[in-house]
mmCIF file of C-alpha atoms in Angstrom:
data_model
loop_
_atom_site.group_PDB
_atom_site.id
_atom_site.type_symbol
_atom_site.label_atom_id
_atom_site.label_comp_id
_atom_site.label_asym_id
_atom_site.label_seq_id
_atom_site.Cartn_x
_atom_site.Cartn_y
_atom_site.Cartn_z
ATOM 1 C CA UNK A 1 113.300 13.377 -71.022
ATOM 2 C CA UNK A 2 116.624 13.841 -72.974
ATOM 3 C CA UNK A 3 117.831 10.878 -71.715
ATOM 4 C CA UNK A 4 115.082 8.508 -72.471
ATOM 5 C CA UNK A 5 116.058 5.890 -74.902
ATOM 6 C CA UNK A 6 114.375 6.738 -78.622
ATOM 7 C CA UNK A 7 113.830 4.561 -81.447
ATOM 8 C CA UNK A 8 116.427 4.217 -84.251
ATOM 9 C CA UNK A 9 114.754 1.414 -86.172
ATOM 10 C CA UNK A 10 110.659 0.489 -86.271
ATOM 11 C CA UNK A 11 110.092 -2.218 -88.877
ATOM 12 C CA UNK A 12 106.753 -3.720 -89.425
ATOM 13 C CA UNK A 13 106.826 -7.497 -90.240
ATOM 14 C CA UNK A 14 103.115 -8.044 -91.697
ATOM 15 C CA UNK A 15 103.784 -11.511 -92.539
ATOM 16 C CA UNK A 16 104.655 -12.689 -89.087
ATOM 17 C CA UNK A 17 102.285 -9.810 -87.280
ATOM 18 C CA UNK A 18 105.441 -8.394 -85.451
ATOM 19 C CA UNK A 19 106.669 -4.629 -84.994
ATOM 20 C CA UNK A 20 110.684 -4.627 -84.363
ATOM 21 C CA UNK A 21 111.984 -2.043 -82.410
ATOM 22 C CA UNK A 22 115.418 -0.898 -81.818
ATOM 23 C CA UNK A 23 116.443 1.693 -79.481
ATOM 24 C CA UNK A 24 119.502 4.252 -78.956
ATOM 25 C CA UNK A 25 120.314 2.290 -75.872
ATOM 26 C CA UNK A 26 120.991 -0.834 -77.600
ATOM 27 C CA UNK A 27 117.355 -2.412 -76.621
ATOM 28 C CA UNK A 28 115.812 -4.493 -79.325
ATOM 29 C CA UNK A 29 112.270 -5.799 -79.265
ATOM 30 C CA UNK A 30 110.085 -8.001 -81.359
ATOM 31 C CA UNK A 31 106.347 -7.445 -80.469
ATOM 32 C CA UNK A 32 103.444 -8.968 -81.628
ATOM 33 C CA UNK A 33 100.610 -7.061 -83.241
ATOM 34 C CA UNK A 34 98.276 -8.745 -81.069
ATOM 35 C CA UNK A 35 100.152 -7.598 -77.945
ATOM 36 C CA UNK A 36 100.417 -3.858 -79.179
ATOM 37 C CA UNK A 37 96.633 -4.198 -79.746
ATOM 38 C CA UNK A 38 95.556 -5.216 -76.426
ATOM 39 C CA UNK A 39 97.930 -3.068 -74.809
ATOM 40 C CA UNK A 40 96.840 0.067 -76.740
ATOM 41 C CA UNK A 41 97.060 2.959 -74.852
ATOM 42 C CA UNK A 42 93.876 4.333 -75.839
ATOM 43 C CA UNK A 43 91.098 5.154 -73.736
ATOM 44 C CA UNK A 44 88.959 2.880 -75.680
ATOM 45 C CA UNK A 45 90.975 0.086 -74.244
ATOM 46 C CA UNK A 46 92.479 1.517 -70.962
ATOM 47 C CA UNK A 47 89.538 3.909 -70.025
ATOM 48 C CA UNK A 48 90.123 6.769 -67.891
ATOM 49 C CA UNK A 49 90.935 4.831 -64.717
ATOM 50 C CA UNK A 50 92.097 1.009 -64.276
ATOM 51 C CA UNK A 51 88.360 0.018 -63.217
ATOM 52 C CA UNK A 52 87.015 0.976 -67.027
ATOM 53 C CA UNK A 53 89.923 -0.868 -68.870
ATOM 54 C CA UNK A 54 88.129 -3.086 -71.433
ATOM 55 C CA UNK A 55 89.688 -6.529 -71.972
ATOM 56 C CA UNK A 56 90.469 -7.126 -75.320
ATOM 57 C CA UNK A 57 89.653 -10.762 -76.837
ATOM 58 C CA UNK A 58 89.756 -12.351 -80.056
ATOM 59 C CA UNK A 59 92.908 -10.592 -81.185
ATOM 60 C CA UNK A 60 95.201 -13.536 -82.026
ATOM 61 C CA UNK A 61 95.137 -12.755 -85.892
ATOM 62 C CA UNK A 62 95.147 -8.805 -85.669
ATOM 63 C CA UNK A 63 97.640 -6.954 -87.779
ATOM 64 C CA UNK A 64 99.031 -3.795 -88.180
ATOM 65 C CA UNK A 65 98.028 -2.049 -91.745
ATOM 66 C CA UNK A 66 99.575 1.520 -91.170
ATOM 67 C CA UNK A 67 102.173 3.305 -88.947
ATOM 68 C CA UNK A 68 101.534 7.179 -88.871
ATOM 69 C CA UNK A 69 104.193 9.191 -87.249
ATOM 70 C CA UNK A 70 103.062 11.537 -84.633
ATOM 71 C CA UNK A 71 105.738 14.236 -84.192
ATOM 72 C CA UNK A 72 109.116 13.284 -82.911
ATOM 73 C CA UNK A 73 107.312 11.226 -79.600
ATOM 74 C CA UNK A 74 105.017 8.787 -81.011
ATOM 75 C CA UNK A 75 103.325 6.502 -83.615
ATOM 76 C CA UNK A 76 99.640 5.971 -84.402
ATOM 77 C CA UNK A 77 99.266 2.209 -85.226
ATOM 78 C CA UNK A 78 96.141 1.382 -87.223
ATOM 79 C CA UNK A 79 95.081 -2.128 -86.939
ATOM 80 C CA UNK A 80 93.249 -4.404 -89.704
ATOM 81 C CA UNK A 81 90.055 -4.608 -86.817
ATOM 82 C CA UNK A 82 89.818 -0.830 -87.281
ATOM 83 C CA UNK A 83 91.507 0.204 -83.899
ATOM 84 C CA UNK A 84 93.494 3.401 -84.698
ATOM 85 C CA UNK A 85 92.731 5.441 -81.446
ATOM 86 C CA UNK A 86 95.962 4.831 -79.469
ATOM 87 C CA UNK A 87 99.055 7.178 -79.693
ATOM 88 C CA UNK A 88 102.106 4.669 -78.971
ATOM 89 C CA UNK A 89 104.880 7.213 -77.703
ATOM 90 C CA UNK A 90 108.446 5.929 -77.533
ATOM 91 C CA UNK A 91 108.205 5.942 -73.827
ATOM 92 C CA UNK A 92 105.339 3.419 -74.056
ATOM 93 C CA UNK A 93 106.682 1.257 -76.586
ATOM 94 C CA UNK A 94 109.954 0.753 -74.618
ATOM 95 C CA UNK A 95 108.138 -0.152 -71.440
ATOM 96 C CA UNK A 96 105.715 -2.587 -73.342
ATOM 97 C CA UNK A 97 109.180 -4.228 -74.946
ATOM 98 C CA UNK A 98 110.656 -4.258 -71.264
ATOM 99 C CA UNK A 99 107.705 -5.611 -69.411
ATOM 100 C CA UNK A 100 106.649 -7.840 -72.134
ATOM 101 C CA UNK A 101 106.635 -11.097 -70.215
ATOM 102 C CA UNK A 102 104.765 -10.056 -67.094
ATOM 103 C CA UNK A 103 102.220 -8.192 -69.142
ATOM 104 C CA UNK A 104 101.682 -11.015 -71.612
ATOM 105 C CA UNK A 105 101.203 -13.326 -68.401
ATOM 106 C CA UNK A 106 98.766 -10.896 -66.674
ATOM 107 C CA UNK A 107 96.749 -10.723 -70.148
ATOM 108 C CA UNK A 108 96.481 -14.432 -70.384
ATOM 109 C CA UNK A 109 95.495 -14.632 -66.456
ATOM 110 C CA UNK A 110 92.997 -12.121 -67.276
ATOM 111 C CA UNK A 111 91.565 -13.743 -70.232
ATOM 112 C CA UNK A 112 91.213 -17.235 -68.324
ATOM 113 C CA UNK A 113 89.427 -15.403 -65.396
ATOM 114 C CA UNK A 114 87.009 -14.007 -67.857
ATOM 115 C CA UNK A 115 86.377 -17.231 -69.589
ATOM 116 C CA UNK A 116 87.578 -15.466 -72.850
ATOM 117 C CA UNK A 117 89.811 -16.272 -75.862
ATOM 118 C CA UNK A 118 92.352 -14.736 -78.038
ATOM 119 C CA UNK A 119 90.536 -16.324 -81.078
ATOM 120 C CA UNK A 120 88.264 -14.514 -82.938
ATOM 121 C CA UNK A 121 84.641 -15.484 -82.046
#
């Protein structure tokens, strides 16, 4: 674990609804609040197994309203839709940044297959 990159900067850009992350290995990610919300690590979103995952819909306009540190390993992101149950570890945020393109395409495909929308109802 000591070799895992750790964040050096975490900046919320509320107007553009993006979280900017810089890591000790030089990695830099700009992650949309919507992306972070639909890929929340919480059991409420992911379930306790892949078959229990809940597709998040209507989250295009979601924003982060608070970021709360959790020890030296994670943050709790509080969203304006009331969601606040996921602990975003540094490893999870790094993985979300690295796998953004593939994750996002998979999410869009799942939305399309469900006939659902990113837009609020």
